[in-house]
Short mmCIF file of C-alpha atoms in Angstrom, two decimals:
data_model
loop_
_atom_site.label_atom_id
_atom_site.label_comp_id
_atom_site.label_asym_id
_atom_site.label_seq_id
_atom_site.Cartn_x
_atom_site.Cartn_y
_atom_site.Cartn_z
CA UNK X 265 24.88 -8.23 -91.22
CA UNK X 266 24.09 -10.02 -88.13
CA UNK X 267 23.90 -13.74 -88.19
CA UNK X 268 20.87 -15.71 -87.14
CA UNK X 269 22.59 -17.02 -84.13
CA UNK X 270 23.51 -13.57 -82.99
CA UNK X 271 21.49 -12.14 -80.20
CA UNK X 272 19.95 -8.74 -80.43
CA UNK X 273 21.72 -6.17 -78.46
CA UNK X 274 19.57 -4.27 -76.05
CA UNK X 275 18.66 -0.79 -77.03
CA UNK X 276 19.49 2.36 -75.20
CA UNK X 277 16.17 2.37 -73.21
CA UNK X 278 15.71 -1.34 -72.86
CA UNK X 279 15.16 -2.71 -69.38
CA UNK X 280 18.00 -4.55 -67.84
CA UNK X 281 17.65 -8.29 -67.46
CA UNK X 282 16.66 -7.99 -63.81
CA UNK X 283 13.78 -5.67 -64.69
CA UNK X 284 12.54 -8.08 -67.32
CA UNK X 285 12.39 -10.81 -64.67
CA UNK X 286 10.24 -8.59 -62.39
CA UNK X 287 7.89 -7.77 -65.27
CA UNK X 288 7.42 -11.47 -65.89
CA UNK X 289 6.33 -11.90 -62.26
CA UNK X 290 3.81 -9.03 -62.47
CA UNK X 291 2.33 -10.45 -65.63
CA UNK X 292 1.91 -13.76 -63.90
CA UNK X 293 0.08 -12.08 -60.99
CA UNK X 294 -2.20 -10.27 -63.41
CA UNK X 295 -3.10 -13.54 -65.03
CA UNK X 296 -3.86 -14.99 -61.57
CA UNK X 297 -6.09 -12.15 -60.15
CA UNK X 298 -7.51 -10.72 -63.33
CA UNK X 299 -7.42 -7.18 -64.56
CA UNK X 300 -9.74 -4.17 -64.47
CA UNK X 301 -11.71 -5.40 -67.41
CA UNK X 302 -12.71 -8.50 -65.42
CA UNK X 303 -14.61 -6.45 -62.70
CA UNK X 304 -18.39 -6.97 -63.14
CA UNK X 305 -20.38 -3.86 -63.92
CA UNK X 306 -23.13 -2.99 -61.37
CA UNK X 307 -26.50 -3.18 -63.14
CA UNK X 308 -28.54 -0.03 -63.26
CA UNK X 309 -31.74 0.07 -61.26
CA UNK X 310 -34.92 -0.31 -63.17
CA UNK X 311 -37.06 2.72 -63.41
CA UNK X 312 -40.42 2.66 -61.57
CA UNK X 313 -43.47 1.57 -63.52
CA UNK X 314 -44.49 4.27 -65.92
CA UNK X 315 -41.07 5.86 -65.90
CA UNK X 316 -38.23 5.70 -68.45
CA UNK X 317 -34.65 4.72 -67.68
CA UNK X 318 -32.03 7.38 -68.05
CA UNK X 319 -30.29 6.70 -71.36
CA UNK X 320 -27.38 8.95 -70.65
CA UNK X 321 -24.49 7.37 -68.82
CA UNK X 322 -22.29 9.19 -66.44
CA UNK X 323 -24.79 12.00 -65.98
CA UNK X 324 -24.17 14.18 -62.89
CA UNK X 325 -27.21 13.87 -60.51
CA UNK X 326 -26.63 17.38 -59.23
CA UNK X 327 -27.26 18.68 -62.74
CA UNK X 328 -30.73 17.24 -63.08
CA UNK X 329 -32.33 20.39 -61.70
CA UNK X 330 -35.95 20.82 -60.72
CA UNK X 331 -37.14 18.37 -63.33
CA UNK X 332 -35.00 15.62 -61.82
CA UNK X 333 -36.25 16.35 -58.29
CA UNK X 334 -39.84 16.19 -59.44
CA UNK X 335 -39.19 12.84 -61.06
CA UNK X 336 -37.66 11.54 -57.81
CA UNK X 337 -40.69 12.67 -55.81
CA UNK X 338 -43.03 11.09 -58.35
CA UNK X 339 -40.99 7.92 -58.26
CA UNK X 340 -41.09 7.78 -54.44
CA UNK X 341 -44.83 8.45 -54.37
CA UNK X 342 -45.38 5.71 -56.91
CA UNK X 343 -43.41 3.22 -54.83
CA UNK X 344 -45.35 4.15 -51.65
CA UNK X 345 -48.60 3.72 -53.55
CA UNK X 346 -47.46 0.31 -54.72
CA UNK X 347 -46.56 -0.72 -51.17
CA UNK X 348 -49.93 0.44 -49.82
CA UNK X 349 -51.64 -1.61 -52.51
CA UNK X 350 -49.92 -4.81 -51.41
CA UNK X 351 -52.06 -7.05 -49.16
CA UNK X 352 -50.85 -7.25 -45.57
CA UNK X 353 -48.97 -3.97 -45.74
CA UNK X 354 -49.80 -1.72 -42.75
CA UNK X 355 -49.23 1.96 -42.98
CA UNK X 356 -47.40 3.45 -40.01
CA UNK X 357 -49.80 5.65 -38.11
CA UNK X 358 -48.88 8.90 -36.50
CA UNK X 359 -49.68 9.35 -32.84
CA UNK X 360 -51.38 12.70 -33.45
CA UNK X 361 -52.37 14.11 -36.84
CA UNK X 362 -54.48 17.14 -37.56
CA UNK X 363 -57.02 16.58 -40.33
CA UNK X 364 -58.45 19.59 -42.15
CA UNK X 365 -61.76 19.62 -43.89
CA UNK X 366 -61.80 19.83 -47.68
CA UNK X 367 -64.14 22.77 -48.01
CA UNK X 368 -62.28 25.23 -45.82
CA UNK X 369 -59.02 25.68 -43.96
CA UNK X 370 -60.42 25.17 -40.50
CA UNK X 371 -59.20 22.22 -38.46
CA UNK X 372 -61.86 19.54 -38.32
CA UNK X 373 -60.67 16.52 -36.35
CA UNK X 374 -57.54 14.98 -34.91
CA UNK X 375 -56.28 11.49 -35.58
CA UNK X 376 -55.12 9.79 -32.39
CA UNK X 377 -53.49 6.44 -33.20
CA UNK X 378 -55.51 6.38 -36.40
CA UNK X 379 -58.87 7.16 -34.73
CA UNK X 380 -60.72 10.34 -35.56
CA UNK X 381 -61.54 12.48 -32.52
CA UNK X 382 -63.24 15.84 -32.62
CA UNK X 383 -61.64 18.75 -30.83
CA UNK X 384 -64.58 18.97 -28.43
CA UNK X 385 -64.18 15.34 -27.41
CA UNK X 386 -60.43 15.74 -27.04
CA UNK X 387 -60.88 18.80 -24.83
CA UNK X 388 -63.44 16.91 -22.73
CA UNK X 389 -61.02 14.00 -22.29
CA UNK X 390 -58.21 16.37 -21.30
CA UNK X 391 -60.49 18.08 -18.78
CA UNK X 392 -61.45 14.69 -17.32
CA UNK X 393 -57.78 13.72 -16.90
CA UNK X 394 -57.02 17.04 -15.20
CA UNK X 395 -60.06 16.63 -12.93
CA UNK X 396 -58.99 13.14 -11.87
CA UNK X 397 -55.48 14.39 -11.13
CA UNK X 398 -56.83 17.27 -9.06
CA UNK X 399 -59.16 14.96 -7.13
CA UNK X 400 -56.27 12.60 -6.41
CA UNK X 401 -54.06 15.44 -5.20
CA UNK X 402 -56.89 16.91 -3.13
CA UNK X 403 -57.59 13.55 -1.44
CA UNK X 404 -53.91 13.08 -0.56
CA UNK X 405 -53.23 16.47 1.04
CA UNK X 406 -54.24 17.10 4.65
CA UNK X 407 -55.49 20.45 5.91
CA UNK X 408 -55.27 21.60 9.51
CA UNK X 409 -58.33 23.55 10.56
CA UNK X 410 -57.71 25.73 13.59
CA UNK X 411 -60.52 27.29 15.56
CA UNK X 412 -61.07 28.92 18.95
CA UNK X 413 -63.90 27.74 21.20
CA UNK X 414 -65.10 30.36 23.67
CA UNK X 415 -66.49 28.87 26.88
CA UNK X 416 -68.20 30.98 29.53
CA UNK X 417 -66.72 30.28 32.95
CA UNK X 418 -63.80 28.25 31.61
CA UNK X 419 -61.36 27.36 34.45
CA UNK X 420 -58.10 29.27 34.32
CA UNK X 421 -56.12 26.05 34.03
CA UNK X 422 -57.88 25.27 30.75
CA UNK X 423 -57.23 28.64 29.13
CA UNK X 424 -55.56 27.98 25.74
CA UNK X 425 -55.96 24.22 26.26
CA UNK X 426 -55.72 22.68 22.79
CA UNK X 427 -57.71 19.70 21.55
CA UNK X 428 -56.65 17.85 18.40
CA UNK X 429 -59.67 16.18 16.78
CA UNK X 430 -59.37 13.40 14.16
CA UNK X 431 -62.12 11.23 12.72
CA UNK X 432 -63.02 8.79 9.95
CA UNK X 433 -59.67 7.40 8.89
CA UNK X 434 -61.51 4.24 7.73
CA UNK X 435 -58.33 2.21 7.38
CA UNK X 436 -56.76 4.62 4.90
CA UNK X 437 -53.04 5.43 4.69
CA UNK X 438 -51.56 8.85 4.05
CA UNK X 439 -48.05 8.04 2.95
CA UNK X 440 -45.85 5.15 3.98
CA UNK X 441 -46.77 4.23 7.58
CA UNK X 442 -48.95 7.36 7.76
CA UNK X 443 -45.92 9.60 7.19
CA UNK X 444 -47.91 12.49 5.68
CA UNK X 445 -50.57 12.39 8.39
CA UNK X 446 -48.00 12.10 11.17
CA UNK X 447 -46.06 15.02 9.72
CA UNK X 448 -49.17 17.19 9.97
CA UNK X 449 -49.93 16.00 13.52
CA UNK X 450 -46.43 16.14 14.95
CA UNK X 451 -45.94 19.70 13.72
CA UNK X 452 -48.76 20.84 16.01
CA UNK X 453 -48.79 21.65 19.71
CA UNK X 454 -51.78 20.05 21.41
CA UNK X 455 -52.68 18.97 24.94
CA UNK X 456 -55.08 16.12 24.19
CA UNK X 457 -55.86 14.06 21.11
CA UNK X 458 -59.31 12.63 20.36
CA UNK X 459 -60.12 9.97 17.74
CA UNK X 460 -63.86 10.09 17.09
CA UNK X 461 -64.51 6.69 15.53
CA UNK X 462 -64.37 4.92 12.16
CA UNK X 463 -60.61 4.85 12.44
CA UNK X 464 -60.57 1.18 11.38
CA UNK X 465 -63.72 1.16 9.27
CA UNK X 466 -65.71 -1.62 7.66
CA UNK X 467 -62.58 -3.21 6.17
CA UNK X 468 -61.53 -4.27 9.66
CA UNK X 469 -57.79 -3.71 9.11
CA UNK X 470 -56.41 -1.99 12.25
CA UNK X 471 -52.83 -1.61 10.95
CA UNK X 472 -53.27 1.92 9.49
CA UNK X 473 -54.66 3.04 12.86
CA UNK X 474 -51.83 1.29 14.71
CA UNK X 475 -49.26 2.96 12.46
CA UNK X 476 -50.76 6.29 13.39
CA UNK X 477 -50.62 5.52 17.11
CA UNK X 478 -47.07 4.17 16.88
CA UNK X 479 -45.90 7.33 15.12
CA UNK X 480 -47.15 9.71 17.81
CA UNK X 481 -44.46 11.13 20.12
CA UNK X 482 -46.59 10.07 23.10
CA UNK X 483 -49.95 8.40 23.69
CA UNK X 484 -50.56 10.25 26.95
CA UNK X 485 -53.92 12.02 26.81
CA UNK X 486 -54.92 10.13 23.65
CA UNK X 487 -58.60 9.08 23.69
CA UNK X 488 -60.73 7.17 21.18
CA UNK X 489 -64.25 5.88 20.71
CA UNK X 490 -65.84 3.33 18.36
CA UNK X 491 -67.63 4.42 15.17
CA UNK X 492 -70.62 2.92 13.40
CA UNK X 493 -68.44 1.30 10.72
CA UNK X 494 -65.83 -0.05 13.12
CA UNK X 495 -65.97 -3.71 14.18
CA UNK X 496 -67.50 -4.25 17.58
CA UNK X 497 -66.98 -2.95 20.14
CA UNK X 498 -67.76 -6.41 21.50
CA UNK X 499 -66.88 -9.78 20.01
CA UNK X 500 -69.77 -12.07 19.11
CA UNK X 501 -68.55 -14.83 21.39
CA UNK X 502 -66.40 -13.96 24.42
CA UNK X 503 -62.88 -15.36 24.37
CA UNK X 504 -62.36 -18.40 26.53
CA UNK X 505 -59.21 -17.09 28.16
CA UNK X 506 -57.90 -16.28 31.57
CA UNK X 507 -57.48 -12.53 31.53
CA UNK X 508 -59.18 -9.24 32.19
CA UNK X 509 -62.81 -8.66 31.35
CA UNK X 510 -61.77 -6.26 28.57
CA UNK X 511 -59.56 -8.94 27.00
CA UNK X 512 -62.48 -11.35 26.98
CA UNK X 513 -65.09 -9.13 25.30
CA UNK X 514 -63.55 -6.21 23.38
CA UNK X 515 -62.62 -6.41 19.70
CA UNK X 516 -58.98 -6.99 18.81
CA UNK X 517 -58.46 -3.53 17.28
CA UNK X 518 -59.63 -1.87 20.52
CA UNK X 519 -57.32 -4.03 22.61
CA UNK X 520 -54.46 -3.23 20.22
CA UNK X 521 -55.05 0.50 20.59
CA UNK X 522 -55.20 0.17 24.38
CA UNK X 523 -51.91 -1.75 24.36
CA UNK X 524 -50.36 1.18 22.49
CA UNK X 525 -51.34 3.57 25.27
CA UNK X 526 -54.60 5.07 24.00
CA UNK X 527 -57.63 5.31 26.34
CA UNK X 528 -60.88 3.74 25.18
CA UNK X 529 -63.74 5.97 26.31
CA UNK X 530 -66.90 3.96 27.01
CA UNK X 531 -67.49 5.49 30.45
CA UNK X 532 -66.54 8.87 31.95
CA UNK X 533 -62.83 9.49 32.55
CA UNK X 534 -61.22 12.45 34.24
CA UNK X 535 -58.26 14.43 32.92
CA UNK X 536 -56.77 16.69 35.59
CA UNK X 537 -55.18 19.89 34.34
CA UNK X 538 -53.56 21.85 37.14
CA UNK X 539 -56.24 22.10 39.79
CA UNK X 540 -59.11 21.70 37.34
CA UNK X 541 -60.86 18.56 36.11
CA UNK X 542 -61.87 17.94 32.49
CA UNK X 543 -64.38 15.11 32.28
CA UNK X 544 -64.52 13.09 29.04
CA UNK X 545 -67.52 10.87 28.39
CA UNK X 546 -69.24 9.12 25.48
CA UNK X 547 -72.28 11.12 24.42
CA UNK X 548 -74.40 7.95 24.59
CA UNK X 549 -74.57 8.32 28.39
CA UNK X 550 -75.86 11.90 28.33
CA UNK X 551 -79.55 11.10 28.85
CA UNK X 552 -79.19 7.95 30.93
CA UNK X 553 -80.08 7.78 34.59
CA UNK X 554 -77.00 6.27 36.25
CA UNK X 555 -78.77 4.48 39.11
CA UNK X 556 -81.36 2.90 36.84
CA UNK X 557 -78.72 1.81 34.31
CA UNK X 558 -76.61 0.23 37.03
CA UNK X 559 -79.60 -1.58 38.53
CA UNK X 560 -80.64 -2.98 35.12
CA UNK X 561 -77.24 -4.46 34.28
CA UNK X 562 -76.71 -5.67 37.84
CA UNK X 563 -79.98 -7.62 37.73
CA UNK X 564 -79.16 -9.05 34.28
CA UNK X 565 -75.73 -10.17 35.44
CA UNK X 566 -77.16 -11.98 38.48
CA UNK X 567 -79.66 -13.87 36.32
CA UNK X 568 -76.97 -15.01 33.92
CA UNK X 569 -74.76 -16.11 36.80
CA UNK X 570 -77.57 -18.39 37.95
CA UNK X 571 -77.94 -19.71 34.41
CA UNK X 572 -74.22 -20.52 34.25
CA UNK X 573 -74.50 -22.49 37.49
CA UNK X 574 -77.45 -24.34 35.94
CA UNK X 575 -75.35 -25.22 32.88
CA UNK X 576 -77.01 -22.93 30.32
CA UNK X 577 -74.61 -22.30 27.45
CA UNK X 578 -76.39 -19.11 26.30
CA UNK X 579 -75.94 -17.51 29.71
CA UNK X 580 -72.34 -18.69 29.78
CA UNK X 581 -71.67 -16.86 26.49
CA UNK X 582 -73.58 -13.71 27.46
CA UNK X 583 -72.29 -13.28 31.01
CA UNK X 584 -68.87 -11.72 30.19
CA UNK X 585 -70.42 -8.98 28.02
CA UNK X 586 -73.15 -8.31 30.57
CA UNK X 587 -70.52 -8.09 33.29
CA UNK X 588 -68.55 -5.59 31.19
CA UNK X 589 -71.64 -3.42 30.68
CA UNK X 590 -72.37 -3.57 34.40
CA UNK X 591 -68.87 -2.27 35.00
CA UNK X 592 -69.47 0.64 32.60
CA UNK X 593 -72.64 1.52 34.52
CA UNK X 594 -70.73 1.33 37.80
CA UNK X 595 -68.00 3.66 36.48
CA UNK X 596 -70.71 6.02 35.25
CA UNK X 597 -72.40 6.04 38.63
CA UNK X 598 -69.13 6.62 40.50
CA UNK X 599 -68.09 9.44 38.15
CA UNK X 600 -71.28 11.40 38.84
CA UNK X 601 -70.50 11.40 42.54
CA UNK X 602 -67.00 12.78 41.78
CA UNK X 603 -68.04 15.59 39.44
CA UNK X 604 -68.18 19.07 40.87
CA UNK X 605 -69.69 22.30 39.73
CA UNK X 606 -67.16 24.18 37.65
CA UNK X 607 -65.63 21.07 36.08
CA UNK X 608 -65.43 21.11 32.31
CA UNK X 609 -67.58 18.43 30.66
CA UNK X 610 -66.63 17.20 27.17
CA UNK X 611 -68.73 14.60 25.31
CA UNK X 612 -67.44 12.46 22.42
CA UNK X 613 -69.79 11.24 19.70
CA UNK X 614 -69.08 9.68 16.34
CA UNK X 615 -72.41 10.74 14.84
CA UNK X 616 -73.47 14.30 15.66
CA UNK X 617 -76.35 14.11 18.16
CA UNK X 618 -79.65 15.71 17.23
CA UNK X 619 -80.78 19.00 18.69
CA UNK X 620 -83.57 17.24 20.59
CA UNK X 621 -81.06 14.89 22.19
CA UNK X 622 -78.94 17.84 23.36
CA UNK X 623 -81.96 19.78 24.64
CA UNK X 624 -83.06 16.69 26.57
CA UNK X 625 -79.68 16.59 28.26
CA UNK X 626 -80.11 20.20 29.32
CA UNK X 627 -83.51 19.41 30.85
CA UNK X 628 -82.06 16.96 33.40
CA UNK X 629 -80.94 18.11 36.79
CA UNK X 630 -77.44 17.06 37.69
CA UNK X 631 -77.73 18.16 41.30
CA UNK X 632 -79.04 14.79 42.51
CA UNK X 633 -76.16 12.96 40.80
CA UNK X 634 -78.33 10.86 38.52
CA UNK X 635 -77.52 12.41 35.12
CA UNK X 636 -74.48 13.83 33.44
CA UNK X 637 -74.41 17.62 33.41
CA UNK X 638 -75.07 19.47 30.18
CA UNK X 639 -71.79 19.37 28.25
CA UNK X 640 -69.95 22.56 27.41
CA UNK X 641 -68.64 20.98 24.21
CA UNK X 642 -69.53 17.97 22.05
CA UNK X 643 -67.01 16.67 19.49
CA UNK X 644 -68.34 14.67 16.52
CA UNK X 645 -67.41 13.42 13.04
CA UNK X 646 -69.14 10.95 10.69
CA UNK X 647 -70.28 13.42 8.01
CA UNK X 648 -66.81 13.75 6.43
CA UNK X 649 -67.59 17.30 5.38
CA UNK X 650 -70.32 16.04 3.07
CA UNK X 651 -67.76 14.00 1.05
CA UNK X 652 -68.84 15.71 -2.20
CA UNK X 653 -68.91 19.49 -2.15
CA UNK X 654 -69.72 21.90 -4.95
CA UNK X 655 -68.33 25.43 -5.26
CA UNK X 656 -70.79 28.06 -3.99
CA UNK X 657 -73.15 25.25 -2.92
CA UNK X 658 -71.33 23.24 -0.27
CA UNK X 659 -72.10 19.68 0.73
CA UNK X 660 -74.41 17.74 -1.56
CA UNK X 661 -75.58 15.16 0.99
CA UNK X 662 -74.95 13.95 4.54
CA UNK X 663 -76.53 10.78 5.98
CA UNK X 664 -78.92 12.30 8.51
CA UNK X 665 -82.65 11.80 8.03
CA UNK X 666 -83.45 14.13 10.94
CA UNK X 667 -82.40 17.14 8.86
CA UNK X 668 -84.48 18.99 6.30
CA UNK X 669 -84.67 17.26 2.91
CA UNK X 670 -83.34 14.11 4.65
CA UNK X 671 -79.80 15.40 4.48
CA UNK X 672 -79.78 16.64 0.87
CA UNK X 673 -78.10 20.06 0.45
CA UNK X 674 -77.86 20.66 4.20
CA UNK X 675 -77.00 23.93 5.90
CA UNK X 676 -73.26 24.43 6.32
CA UNK X 677 -73.43 24.53 10.12
CA UNK X 678 -75.00 21.06 10.07
CA UNK X 679 -72.09 19.61 8.06
CA UNK X 680 -68.93 20.75 9.82
CA UNK X 681 -67.54 23.43 12.07
CA UNK X 682 -68.76 24.97 15.30
CA UNK X 683 -72.41 25.55 16.17
CA UNK X 684 -74.43 26.15 19.33
CA UNK X 685 -77.45 24.22 20.61
CA UNK X 686 -78.80 25.77 23.79
CA UNK X 687 -75.84 26.18 26.14
CA UNK X 688 -73.83 23.47 24.41
CA UNK X 689 -71.38 24.00 21.58
CA UNK X 690 -71.04 21.26 18.96
CA UNK X 691 -67.96 20.88 16.81
CA UNK X 692 -68.09 18.56 13.78
CA UNK X 693 -64.75 17.80 12.13
CA UNK X 694 -64.48 17.19 8.40
CA UNK X 695 -62.50 13.97 8.89
CA UNK X 696 -60.00 12.21 6.69
CA UNK X 697 -61.83 9.80 4.43
CA UNK X 698 -65.35 9.00 3.21
CA UNK X 699 -68.60 7.85 4.76
CA UNK X 700 -69.41 4.15 4.58
CA UNK X 701 -73.14 4.95 4.73
CA UNK X 702 -72.87 6.45 1.22
CA UNK X 703 -70.82 3.89 -0.78
CA UNK X 704 -71.38 5.81 -4.03
CA UNK X 705 -69.21 8.63 -2.69
CA UNK X 706 -65.99 6.64 -2.53
CA UNK X 707 -63.77 9.71 -2.91
CA UNK X 708 -63.85 13.29 -1.68
CA UNK X 709 -64.74 15.98 -4.21
CA UNK X 710 -63.65 19.59 -3.58
CA UNK X 711 -63.30 18.49 0.02
CA UNK X 712 -59.77 18.27 1.37
CA UNK X 713 -59.15 15.78 4.22
CA UNK X 714 -58.72 17.63 7.48
CA UNK X 715 -57.81 17.41 11.14
CA UNK X 716 -58.99 20.04 13.60
CA UNK X 717 -57.13 21.91 16.31
CA UNK X 718 -59.44 23.60 18.84
CA UNK X 719 -58.24 26.09 21.42
CA UNK X 720 -60.37 26.64 24.54
CA UNK X 721 -60.63 30.19 25.78
CA UNK X 722 -62.77 32.21 28.17
CA UNK X 723 -62.48 35.27 25.94
CA UNK X 724 -65.75 35.75 24.11
CA UNK X 725 -65.68 36.86 20.48
CA UNK X 726 -67.42 40.04 19.49
CA UNK X 727 -70.24 38.07 17.87
CA UNK X 728 -71.16 36.58 21.28
CA UNK X 729 -71.10 39.85 23.17
CA UNK X 730 -74.61 41.28 23.45
CA UNK X 731 -74.69 45.02 23.54
CA UNK X 732 -76.71 46.45 26.35
#
């Protein structure tokens, strides 16, 4: 027998002493970090109100089947209902949601950001948006209207002479620094360019007009007149400066255009083409007797000169403008003595002159050199194509009380295009903007902005040839 002091001999499978030392270390680590039994068990989620917790542990969710899916949907719906019931909870709204009526399957209304809109109202709103977009696009695009003007007895030098006619910019811009408008102009071949007034407009900002002038390849043969909405043409109080008479009395925008090379037409000017003369005059002088006009302004100027010497301030302020008008009358008088039979006479007018005014011009005799001859062609603007036009109807209104119905629903030839009054042809351009006389029409409707290119020719169209 083994004594008490004898140590037990290790068995056949006993660990060697070194292994026992390593096991002691592992047991010590287990005591330090704990074992698997010490890991807390994650609590199960409580079932939604009205539901029962799953009593079976370790159940495979994939094996629940249709019954389990229905319970999940019911549970989710119950939770959403509970959230909606809480005060302050806001349901997320869909941007668009179709709502069907309860009694049939037809679509009733549409929810737009939570607001009910009928389909009819939604279609009307969509149509309005499309209409606004079309109007905007129509007002931004520029059309070039080309037309031939047949003139009996046209000088050979003026055959195929092209006139570019622009009116009623009214301080508007077409692109950056008039890029769109200049693109349309500079792509055309023309011999003379005529601005027919309201280029600055009631706003008084000349920069859009200056940008247009600066963008032209040349300002030779560029002519302009003042419109009814433009400032001036004369300043209220003459400038107290040492300069030309024009610099003392003309509005700044006119002086700026002159400095850029354009010719301001307030008295007749002559454009020589080959061996032929084309006279350009404001239409306001058509029925004026040159000698009488010159005598009137000459007498007025002399009276004001006496008043200035007497120290009258009113005469001092009025004298420069009177002197300028006397100079216009003198230029008018001198031009009549230079005009010859066979010269082409072109009149510029912002507002289209009435038929009576044109017939009165034809009644005067130009042989004695007192009146301008009857013009072959009058260029005008102002109506802006009627501003608002309706399909199959045309212009709704133009500001001209001399017409039938005071300008309401006028005849097309009275609105724009070429017409004939007696022996004179009148061309009215549709212009670029709107008419300040009708502030309600602040945009063009079915009426594209336009510039006009007219070609003079002696060849008569078939419509003007009278069969014998």
